[in-house]
mmCIF file of C-alpha atoms in Angstrom:
data_model
loop_
_atom_site.group_PDB
_atom_site.id
_atom_site.type_symbol
_atom_site.label_atom_id
_atom_site.label_comp_id
_atom_site.label_asym_id
_atom_site.label_seq_id
_atom_site.Cartn_x
_atom_site.Cartn_y
_atom_site.Cartn_z
ATOM 1 C CA MET G 969 -18.394 -25.202 32.814
ATOM 2 C CA THR G 970 -18.742 -28.852 31.762
ATOM 3 C CA HIS G 971 -16.209 -30.671 29.574
ATOM 4 C CA GLU G 972 -18.765 -31.064 26.779
ATOM 5 C CA LEU G 973 -17.571 -29.665 23.468
ATOM 6 C CA LYS G 974 -18.670 -26.048 23.467
ATOM 7 C CA ILE G 975 -19.628 -23.251 21.128
ATOM 8 C CA LEU G 976 -16.687 -20.842 21.053
ATOM 9 C CA ALA G 977 -17.519 -17.250 20.078
ATOM 10 C CA ALA G 978 -14.561 -14.992 19.239
ATOM 11 C CA VAL G 979 -15.699 -11.429 19.940
ATOM 12 C CA SER G 980 -13.812 -8.239 19.161
ATOM 13 C CA GLN G 981 -14.832 -4.767 20.318
ATOM 14 C CA SER G 982 -16.383 -3.972 16.929
ATOM 15 C CA VAL G 983 -20.068 -3.702 16.053
ATOM 16 C CA LEU G 984 -19.918 -7.344 14.932
ATOM 17 C CA ALA G 985 -19.463 -8.577 18.515
ATOM 18 C CA GLY G 986 -23.183 -8.384 19.340
ATOM 19 C CA HIS G 987 -24.101 -10.192 16.107
ATOM 20 C CA VAL G 988 -21.523 -12.928 16.813
ATOM 21 C CA ALA G 989 -22.913 -13.335 20.337
ATOM 22 C CA ASP G 990 -26.487 -13.620 18.998
ATOM 23 C CA TYR G 991 -25.582 -16.361 16.495
ATOM 24 C CA ALA G 992 -23.482 -18.175 19.107
ATOM 25 C CA ALA G 993 -26.400 -18.081 21.560
ATOM 26 C CA TRP G 994 -28.709 -19.493 18.898
ATOM 27 C CA ALA G 995 -26.251 -22.325 18.089
ATOM 28 C CA ALA G 996 -25.657 -23.128 21.764
ATOM 29 C CA THR G 997 -29.390 -23.379 22.382
ATOM 30 C CA ARG G 998 -30.013 -25.495 19.285
ATOM 31 C CA LEU G 999 -27.165 -27.886 20.119
ATOM 32 C CA ALA G 1000 -27.735 -27.822 23.908
ATOM 33 C CA ALA G 1001 -24.050 -26.989 24.262
ATOM 34 C CA PRO G 1002 -22.172 -24.671 26.647
ATOM 35 C CA LEU G 1003 -21.068 -21.332 25.230
ATOM 36 C CA GLU G 1004 -17.779 -19.541 25.785
ATOM 37 C CA LEU G 1005 -17.225 -15.904 24.822
ATOM 38 C CA LEU G 1006 -13.580 -15.273 23.956
ATOM 39 C CA HIS G 1007 -11.887 -11.884 23.684
ATOM 40 C CA VAL G 1008 -8.262 -11.784 22.533
ATOM 41 C CA LEU G 1009 -6.062 -8.816 23.354
ATOM 42 C CA GLU G 1010 -3.687 -8.625 20.424
ATOM 43 C CA ARG G 1011 -0.517 -6.572 20.619
ATOM 44 C CA HIS G 1012 0.278 -4.406 17.626
ATOM 45 C CA PRO G 1013 3.822 -2.988 17.985
ATOM 46 C CA GLU G 1014 3.459 -1.330 14.595
ATOM 47 C CA ARG G 1015 0.798 0.936 16.085
ATOM 48 C CA ALA G 1016 2.950 2.067 19.002
ATOM 49 C CA GLU G 1017 3.083 5.807 19.262
ATOM 50 C CA GLY G 1018 6.332 7.543 18.389
ATOM 51 C CA ALA G 1019 9.726 6.257 17.302
ATOM 52 C CA ASP G 1020 12.781 5.075 19.232
ATOM 53 C CA ARG G 1021 14.454 8.276 20.352
ATOM 54 C CA SER G 1022 16.806 6.675 22.866
ATOM 55 C CA GLY G 1023 19.884 7.148 20.687
ATOM 56 C CA ALA G 1024 19.503 10.936 20.612
ATOM 57 C CA ILE G 1025 19.722 11.506 24.388
ATOM 58 C CA GLY G 1026 22.103 10.790 27.281
ATOM 59 C CA VAL G 1027 22.249 7.569 29.314
ATOM 60 C CA ASP G 1028 20.340 8.887 32.377
ATOM 61 C CA ALA G 1029 17.672 10.507 30.234
ATOM 62 C CA GLN G 1030 17.449 7.313 28.179
ATOM 63 C CA GLU G 1031 16.752 5.177 31.278
ATOM 64 C CA ALA G 1032 14.159 7.675 32.486
ATOM 65 C CA LEU G 1033 12.469 7.614 29.100
ATOM 66 C CA LEU G 1034 12.397 3.796 28.965
ATOM 67 C CA SER G 1035 10.965 3.668 32.485
ATOM 68 C CA LYS G 1036 8.274 6.172 31.526
ATOM 69 C CA LEU G 1037 7.387 4.196 28.385
ATOM 70 C CA ALA G 1038 7.172 0.950 30.387
ATOM 71 C CA THR G 1039 4.779 2.635 32.848
ATOM 72 C CA GLN G 1040 2.654 3.916 29.985
ATOM 73 C CA ASP G 1041 2.554 0.431 28.417
ATOM 74 C CA GLU G 1042 1.425 -1.155 31.686
ATOM 75 C CA HIS G 1043 -1.242 1.508 32.171
ATOM 76 C CA GLN G 1044 -2.496 0.951 28.617
ATOM 77 C CA ALA G 1045 -2.537 -2.837 29.128
ATOM 78 C CA ARG G 1046 -4.591 -2.506 32.340
ATOM 79 C CA LEU G 1047 -7.017 -0.191 30.571
ATOM 80 C CA LEU G 1048 -7.485 -2.636 27.671
ATOM 81 C CA ARG G 1049 -7.999 -5.561 30.061
ATOM 82 C CA GLU G 1050 -10.661 -3.661 31.971
ATOM 83 C CA GLN G 1051 -12.417 -2.573 28.774
ATOM 84 C CA GLY G 1052 -12.355 -6.188 27.580
ATOM 85 C CA ARG G 1053 -13.735 -7.471 30.883
ATOM 86 C CA LEU G 1054 -16.661 -5.033 30.797
ATOM 87 C CA HIS G 1055 -17.312 -5.848 27.128
ATOM 88 C CA LEU G 1056 -17.439 -9.584 27.863
ATOM 89 C CA ASN G 1057 -19.777 -9.060 30.808
ATOM 90 C CA ARG G 1058 -22.184 -7.077 28.632
ATOM 91 C CA LEU G 1059 -22.176 -9.808 26.003
ATOM 92 C CA ARG G 1060 -22.649 -12.476 28.678
ATOM 93 C CA GLU G 1061 -25.799 -10.714 29.877
ATOM 94 C CA ARG G 1062 -26.971 -10.504 26.273
ATOM 95 C CA VAL G 1063 -26.665 -14.250 25.561
ATOM 96 C CA LEU G 1064 -28.190 -15.171 28.921
ATOM 97 C CA ALA G 1065 -31.178 -12.968 28.081
ATOM 98 C CA ALA G 1066 -31.434 -14.874 24.763
ATOM 99 C CA GLY G 1067 -31.915 -18.111 26.686
ATOM 100 C CA THR G 1068 -28.417 -19.632 26.711
ATOM 101 C CA ALA G 1069 -28.213 -21.977 29.695
ATOM 102 C CA GLU G 1070 -24.450 -22.177 30.308
ATOM 103 C CA VAL G 1071 -22.070 -19.301 29.514
ATOM 104 C CA ASP G 1072 -18.442 -18.679 30.363
ATOM 105 C CA VAL G 1073 -16.110 -15.822 29.397
ATOM 106 C CA ARG G 1074 -12.383 -15.811 28.721
ATOM 107 C CA GLN G 1075 -9.860 -13.086 27.929
ATOM 108 C CA ARG G 1076 -6.452 -13.951 26.519
ATOM 109 C CA HIS G 1077 -3.346 -12.101 25.367
ATOM 110 C CA GLY G 1078 -1.814 -13.174 22.066
ATOM 111 C CA SER G 1079 -2.787 -13.527 18.440
ATOM 112 C CA LEU G 1080 -6.340 -14.479 17.475
ATOM 113 C CA GLU G 1081 -4.971 -17.071 15.042
ATOM 114 C CA ASP G 1082 -2.845 -18.889 17.658
ATOM 115 C CA THR G 1083 -5.522 -18.654 20.348
ATOM 116 C CA LEU G 1084 -8.249 -20.121 18.156
ATOM 117 C CA ALA G 1085 -5.911 -22.831 16.861
ATOM 118 C CA GLU G 1086 -5.423 -23.887 20.503
ATOM 119 C CA LEU G 1087 -8.961 -23.461 21.847
ATOM 120 C CA GLY G 1088 -10.791 -24.456 18.666
ATOM 121 C CA ALA G 1089 -9.907 -28.114 19.294
ATOM 122 C CA GLN G 1090 -12.116 -27.957 22.404
ATOM 123 C CA ALA G 1091 -15.091 -26.627 20.446
ATOM 124 C CA ARG G 1092 -17.698 -28.202 18.173
ATOM 125 C CA LEU G 1093 -18.292 -24.846 16.482
ATOM 126 C CA VAL G 1094 -16.411 -21.540 16.333
ATOM 127 C CA VAL G 1095 -18.384 -18.345 15.672
ATOM 128 C CA MET G 1096 -16.599 -15.191 14.538
ATOM 129 C CA GLY G 1097 -17.218 -11.965 12.643
ATOM 130 C CA ARG G 1098 -16.587 -11.388 8.953
ATOM 131 C CA HIS G 1099 -16.342 -7.864 7.557
ATOM 132 C CA ALA G 1100 -18.690 -8.040 4.585
ATOM 133 C CA GLU G 1101 -18.354 -4.270 4.109
ATOM 134 C CA ARG G 1102 -14.904 -4.906 2.606
ATOM 135 C CA PRO G 1103 -15.896 -7.380 -0.125
ATOM 136 C CA ALA G 1104 -13.102 -6.368 -2.485
ATOM 137 C CA ALA G 1105 -10.398 -6.998 0.089
ATOM 138 C CA PRO G 1106 -11.202 -10.031 2.251
ATOM 139 C CA ASP G 1107 -9.681 -9.835 5.695
ATOM 140 C CA ALA G 1108 -6.299 -11.630 5.483
ATOM 141 C CA ALA G 1109 -6.360 -12.270 9.236
ATOM 142 C CA PHE G 1110 -9.801 -13.872 8.865
ATOM 143 C CA GLU G 1111 -8.478 -16.254 6.196
ATOM 144 C CA ARG G 1112 -5.430 -17.201 8.297
ATOM 145 C CA VAL G 1113 -7.699 -18.049 11.237
ATOM 146 C CA ILE G 1114 -9.985 -20.215 9.110
ATOM 147 C CA ARG G 1115 -6.994 -22.067 7.674
ATOM 148 C CA ALA G 1116 -5.571 -22.675 11.176
ATOM 149 C CA LEU G 1117 -8.756 -24.333 12.445
ATOM 150 C CA ARG G 1118 -10.055 -27.873 11.975
ATOM 151 C CA THR G 1119 -13.396 -27.026 13.602
ATOM 152 C CA PRO G 1120 -16.385 -25.746 11.585
ATOM 153 C CA VAL G 1121 -16.530 -21.946 11.616
ATOM 154 C CA LEU G 1122 -19.699 -19.852 11.417
ATOM 155 C CA ALA G 1123 -18.649 -16.518 9.879
ATOM 156 C CA VAL G 1124 -21.098 -13.745 10.752
ATOM 157 C CA PRO G 1125 -21.284 -10.505 8.714
ATOM 158 C CA GLY G 1126 -24.359 -8.819 10.212
ATOM 159 C CA PRO G 1127 -27.418 -8.889 12.506
ATOM 160 C CA PHE G 1128 -28.994 -12.173 13.546
ATOM 161 C CA ARG G 1129 -31.719 -13.752 11.446
ATOM 162 C CA GLU G 1130 -32.802 -17.276 12.292
ATOM 163 C CA PRO G 1131 -31.670 -19.585 9.472
ATOM 164 C CA ARG G 1132 -34.868 -21.042 8.067
ATOM 165 C CA ARG G 1133 -33.510 -21.506 4.543
ATOM 166 C CA VAL G 1134 -29.990 -22.940 4.281
ATOM 167 C CA MET G 1135 -27.958 -23.525 1.112
ATOM 168 C CA LEU G 1136 -25.238 -26.162 0.935
ATOM 169 C CA ALA G 1137 -22.679 -25.602 -1.837
ATOM 170 C CA PHE G 1138 -21.888 -29.222 -2.677
ATOM 171 C CA ASP G 1139 -18.970 -30.396 -4.829
ATOM 172 C CA GLY G 1140 -18.830 -34.068 -3.825
ATOM 173 C CA GLY G 1141 -15.492 -33.560 -2.056
ATOM 174 C CA ILE G 1142 -14.566 -34.669 1.446
ATOM 175 C CA ALA G 1143 -15.427 -31.359 3.137
ATOM 176 C CA SER G 1144 -18.851 -31.044 1.525
ATOM 177 C CA ARG G 1145 -19.682 -34.714 2.226
ATOM 178 C CA ARG G 1146 -18.716 -34.068 5.836
ATOM 179 C CA ALA G 1147 -21.082 -31.090 5.773
ATOM 180 C CA VAL G 1148 -23.932 -33.320 4.559
ATOM 181 C CA ASP G 1149 -23.340 -35.817 7.373
ATOM 182 C CA LEU G 1150 -23.053 -33.035 9.956
ATOM 183 C CA LEU G 1151 -26.186 -31.188 8.871
ATOM 184 C CA ALA G 1152 -28.263 -34.351 8.521
ATOM 185 C CA GLY G 1153 -27.266 -35.606 11.964
ATOM 186 C CA SER G 1154 -27.345 -32.307 13.846
ATOM 187 C CA THR G 1155 -30.183 -30.424 15.523
ATOM 188 C CA LEU G 1156 -28.640 -27.117 14.383
ATOM 189 C CA PHE G 1157 -30.874 -26.757 11.328
ATOM 190 C CA HIS G 1158 -33.839 -28.937 12.301
ATOM 191 C CA GLY G 1159 -36.942 -27.380 10.803
ATOM 192 C CA SER G 1160 -34.919 -25.512 8.162
ATOM 193 C CA LYS G 1161 -35.124 -26.260 4.456
ATOM 194 C CA ILE G 1162 -31.832 -27.290 2.824
ATOM 195 C CA ASP G 1163 -31.131 -26.180 -0.764
ATOM 196 C CA LEU G 1164 -28.438 -28.497 -2.056
ATOM 197 C CA LEU G 1165 -26.664 -26.889 -5.012
ATOM 198 C CA MET G 1166 -23.950 -28.467 -7.140
ATOM 199 C CA SER G 1167 -22.457 -26.516 -10.030
ATOM 200 C CA GLY G 1168 -20.659 -27.884 -13.065
ATOM 201 C CA LYS G 1169 -21.233 -30.376 -15.863
ATOM 202 C CA GLU G 1170 -23.804 -33.109 -15.441
ATOM 203 C CA THR G 1171 -21.671 -36.255 -15.301
ATOM 204 C CA PHE G 1172 -22.443 -39.739 -14.005
ATOM 205 C CA ARG G 1173 -20.230 -39.130 -10.990
ATOM 206 C CA ALA G 1174 -21.707 -35.707 -10.176
ATOM 207 C CA SER G 1175 -25.259 -37.057 -10.411
ATOM 208 C CA GLY G 1176 -24.308 -39.949 -8.136
ATOM 209 C CA ASP G 1177 -22.732 -37.648 -5.548
ATOM 210 C CA LEU G 1178 -25.765 -35.371 -5.551
ATOM 211 C CA GLU G 1179 -28.159 -38.302 -5.218
ATOM 212 C CA TRP G 1180 -26.174 -39.631 -2.236
ATOM 213 C CA ALA G 1181 -26.462 -36.250 -0.513
ATOM 214 C CA ARG G 1182 -30.190 -35.957 -1.217
ATOM 215 C CA ARG G 1183 -30.910 -39.429 0.167
ATOM 216 C CA THR G 1184 -28.790 -38.752 3.266
ATOM 217 C CA PHE G 1185 -30.901 -35.700 4.109
ATOM 218 C CA GLU G 1186 -34.186 -37.418 3.362
ATOM 219 C CA ALA G 1187 -33.229 -40.412 5.513
ATOM 220 C CA ALA G 1188 -32.673 -37.970 8.394
ATOM 221 C CA GLY G 1189 -36.100 -36.408 7.868
ATOM 222 C CA VAL G 1190 -34.684 -33.123 6.546
ATOM 223 C CA GLU G 1191 -36.565 -31.252 3.795
ATOM 224 C CA VAL G 1192 -34.153 -30.869 0.889
ATOM 225 C CA ASP G 1193 -34.185 -29.556 -2.666
ATOM 226 C CA ALA G 1194 -31.207 -30.858 -4.683
ATOM 227 C CA ARG G 1195 -30.124 -29.620 -8.093
ATOM 228 C CA LEU G 1196 -27.146 -29.603 -10.424
ATOM 229 C CA ALA G 1197 -26.593 -26.321 -12.277
ATOM 230 C CA PRO G 1198 -24.033 -25.658 -15.036
ATOM 231 C CA GLY G 1199 -21.842 -22.572 -14.902
ATOM 232 C CA ASN G 1200 -19.406 -20.690 -12.674
ATOM 233 C CA ALA G 1201 -19.806 -21.803 -9.047
ATOM 234 C CA GLY G 1202 -19.555 -18.321 -7.542
ATOM 235 C CA GLU G 1203 -22.055 -16.803 -9.939
ATOM 236 C CA MET G 1204 -24.505 -19.718 -9.632
ATOM 237 C CA ILE G 1205 -24.440 -19.722 -5.835
ATOM 238 C CA ALA G 1206 -24.787 -15.931 -5.553
ATOM 239 C CA ARG G 1207 -27.750 -16.038 -7.967
ATOM 240 C CA ALA G 1208 -29.385 -18.933 -6.101
ATOM 241 C CA ILE G 1209 -28.934 -17.230 -2.715
ATOM 242 C CA LYS G 1210 -30.711 -14.146 -3.975
ATOM 243 C CA ALA G 1211 -33.527 -16.098 -5.665
ATOM 244 C CA ALA G 1212 -34.266 -18.277 -2.622
ATOM 245 C CA SER G 1213 -33.773 -15.569 0.050
ATOM 246 C CA THR G 1214 -31.230 -17.863 1.674
ATOM 247 C CA ASP G 1215 -30.428 -17.148 5.324
ATOM 248 C CA LEU G 1216 -27.148 -19.069 5.601
ATOM 249 C CA LEU G 1217 -24.620 -20.760 3.282
ATOM 250 C CA VAL G 1218 -22.692 -23.940 4.133
ATOM 251 C CA MET G 1219 -19.590 -24.781 2.134
ATOM 252 C CA GLY G 1220 -16.171 -26.420 2.263
ATOM 253 C CA ALA G 1221 -13.307 -23.953 2.568
ATOM 254 C CA TYR G 1222 -9.560 -23.783 2.040
ATOM 255 C CA SER G 1223 -8.636 -27.401 1.327
ATOM 256 C CA HIS G 1224 -5.472 -28.790 2.974
ATOM 257 C CA SER G 1225 -4.115 -30.233 -0.275
ATOM 258 C CA PRO G 1226 -1.741 -27.772 -2.013
ATOM 259 C CA LEU G 1227 -3.404 -28.327 -5.399
ATOM 260 C CA ARG G 1228 -6.966 -28.156 -4.063
ATOM 261 C CA SER G 1229 -5.938 -25.219 -1.905
ATOM 262 C CA LEU G 1230 -4.887 -23.399 -5.057
ATOM 263 C CA LEU G 1231 -8.270 -24.138 -6.599
ATOM 264 C CA PHE G 1232 -10.607 -23.916 -3.635
ATOM 265 C CA GLY G 1233 -8.744 -21.210 -1.723
ATOM 266 C CA SER G 1234 -9.511 -18.802 -4.519
ATOM 267 C CA ARG G 1235 -13.033 -20.219 -4.843
ATOM 268 C CA THR G 1236 -13.658 -19.649 -1.143
ATOM 269 C CA ARG G 1237 -12.552 -16.027 -1.465
ATOM 270 C CA GLU G 1238 -14.721 -15.629 -4.555
ATOM 271 C CA LEU G 1239 -17.788 -16.964 -2.753
ATOM 272 C CA LEU G 1240 -17.213 -14.890 0.373
ATOM 273 C CA ARG G 1241 -17.042 -11.764 -1.785
ATOM 274 C CA ALA G 1242 -20.307 -12.618 -3.510
ATOM 275 C CA PHE G 1243 -22.764 -12.501 -0.598
ATOM 276 C CA SER G 1244 -23.377 -10.912 2.778
ATOM 277 C CA ILE G 1245 -25.163 -13.717 4.641
ATOM 278 C CA PRO G 1246 -23.551 -15.920 7.323
ATOM 279 C CA ALA G 1247 -21.402 -18.807 6.091
ATOM 280 C CA LEU G 1248 -20.720 -22.082 7.859
ATOM 281 C CA LEU G 1249 -17.238 -23.046 6.636
ATOM 282 C CA MET G 1250 -16.283 -26.729 6.784
ATOM 283 C CA ARG G 1251 -12.640 -27.880 6.809
#
């Protein structure tokens, strides 16, 4: 694989893995970038079968039991590695069939959060699944991963649908301005229509920010519809997504500032609960 910044797809062994692979293949083709499929084998000691019974038996029996448990652990680890290898190979065939030119696979032991924090720096985009079927209880692990990354993350909740209509939730902040620059200068959404939505009161500053974003898109030859709408951001965006049959939402997420994190962390969760389309999250 080349050293060009890649598309990194984090795939589990859930039903979302195929959807993540499909979106990653689409992004890799659009950006002419190499694609890596990543499967992380996480250890969950809390799920280990049985309790520690070593204190209730003699020394010889205790050693025999520990040896037996170690053998069982190794057997289980080999089984999981083999299942992961076969899973990755199936997904590799899937993205190659979709037209992806350069694909690599990687399997790692560890936590998903730590692994993506390390490998995400080598990627221009991370693609991962989001469990939209649990809207009332957003995945805490998902949020920790997003917070650990500095790379844009495409969160995928369901089957692939080519993004022809894209909404950018714009607040004039650093992350959303970065999103404007990225979308205007990228081939990822070329040919798509951008709905630029800003919620809140119509102030001189807000109008100026929105106008800057509109002109940036137009200068790049991107079709854009910009508007400022009063009201609650989550409600306005959810309503606009439904009205426009939006295929994908782009928004800033989980600000680094403690104060903005308090405000926008909760806003991010609110928005993710409100819809079931893919979201490109900008840090």
